[in-house]
XYZ file of C-alpha atoms in Angstrom:
108
model
C 48.116 -19.915 -166.020
C 45.049 -21.968 -166.404
C 43.481 -19.390 -168.745
C 46.538 -19.483 -171.041
C 46.389 -23.227 -171.070
C 42.726 -23.167 -172.070
C 43.492 -20.574 -174.753
C 46.252 -22.771 -176.221
C 44.104 -25.905 -176.006
C 41.323 -24.184 -177.990
C 43.853 -22.961 -180.548
C 45.369 -26.411 -180.994
C 41.936 -27.961 -181.218
C 40.775 -25.605 -183.996
C 44.058 -25.873 -185.855
C 43.922 -29.714 -185.812
C 40.240 -30.022 -186.585
C 39.154 -32.233 -189.602
C 36.894 -29.467 -190.906
C 38.776 -26.919 -192.923
C 36.495 -24.073 -191.782
C 37.489 -24.778 -188.175
C 41.148 -24.699 -189.181
C 40.505 -21.382 -190.883
C 38.847 -20.192 -187.659
C 41.914 -21.329 -185.729
C 44.189 -19.240 -187.971
C 41.955 -16.188 -187.233
C 42.259 -16.940 -183.541
C 46.012 -17.324 -183.846
C 46.316 -13.894 -185.504
C 44.148 -12.461 -182.690
C 46.479 -14.026 -180.032
C 49.555 -12.789 -181.856
C 48.268 -9.199 -181.646
C 46.778 -9.341 -178.185
C 49.222 -11.602 -176.306
C 52.265 -12.447 -178.331
C 54.003 -13.720 -175.167
C 51.559 -16.615 -175.022
C 52.795 -17.880 -178.343
C 56.432 -16.949 -177.657
C 56.438 -18.973 -174.476
C 55.040 -22.039 -176.277
C 56.611 -21.599 -179.644
C 57.798 -25.157 -180.270
C 54.502 -26.817 -179.233
C 52.618 -24.166 -181.146
C 54.603 -24.648 -184.365
C 54.176 -28.415 -184.107
C 50.484 -27.799 -184.803
C 50.728 -24.571 -186.950
C 53.431 -26.047 -189.242
C 50.874 -28.643 -190.478
C 48.656 -25.807 -191.612
C 51.472 -24.521 -193.854
C 51.276 -27.881 -195.583
C 47.456 -28.301 -195.361
C 45.610 -30.442 -197.971
C 43.142 -27.575 -198.345
C 44.502 -24.741 -200.454
C 42.459 -22.056 -198.645
C 43.978 -23.063 -195.300
C 47.507 -23.157 -196.656
C 47.243 -19.781 -198.211
C 45.666 -18.307 -194.994
C 48.364 -19.867 -192.888
C 51.057 -18.337 -195.039
C 49.374 -14.915 -194.866
C 48.959 -15.253 -191.031
C 52.698 -16.173 -190.823
C 53.718 -13.038 -192.764
C 51.932 -10.957 -190.117
C 53.302 -12.942 -187.194
C 56.960 -12.781 -188.111
C 57.561 -9.107 -187.174
C 55.727 -9.721 -183.850
C 57.405 -12.990 -182.866
C 60.815 -12.345 -184.453
C 63.264 -13.516 -181.692
C 60.849 -16.236 -180.421
C 60.916 -17.914 -183.851
C 64.622 -18.997 -183.597
C 63.890 -22.530 -182.310
C 61.497 -23.204 -185.284
C 63.193 -21.241 -188.001
C 64.476 -24.206 -189.991
C 61.099 -25.987 -190.133
C 59.508 -22.691 -190.929
C 61.782 -21.998 -193.870
C 61.309 -25.497 -195.196
C 57.541 -25.245 -195.024
C 57.426 -21.819 -196.805
C 59.949 -22.980 -199.466
C 57.861 -26.045 -200.276
C 54.953 -23.642 -201.055
C 57.047 -21.783 -203.593
C 56.484 -24.739 -205.879
C 52.712 -24.420 -205.708
C 50.776 -24.047 -208.908
C 48.165 -22.023 -206.971
C 48.945 -18.391 -207.459
C 47.562 -17.291 -204.073
C 49.801 -19.861 -202.327
C 52.859 -19.002 -204.314
C 52.304 -15.258 -203.768
C 51.840 -15.767 -200.015
C 54.941 -17.862 -199.805
């Protein structure tokens, strides 16, 4: 629907913003959508992970850590829908296991 398209566009805009605070806001919005309308994310999982996957490798440590924490909360909700993006998801999380930042390492 048009409303869902608008919601996804806003989410993509925030997650792709140059400002790290906007990206953090986007992660909060993502978690909200995951809880309130998981089907929105499930139905657009590949497009969504094209944007979200970048946050798992973000240059800002706060964003990376928050993305990993959000991912941990999303996995039980989006379980079956994650199959098309599982390989890229595992690779992104695995890369963070090498982090010297304790928060990122713990979240991974």
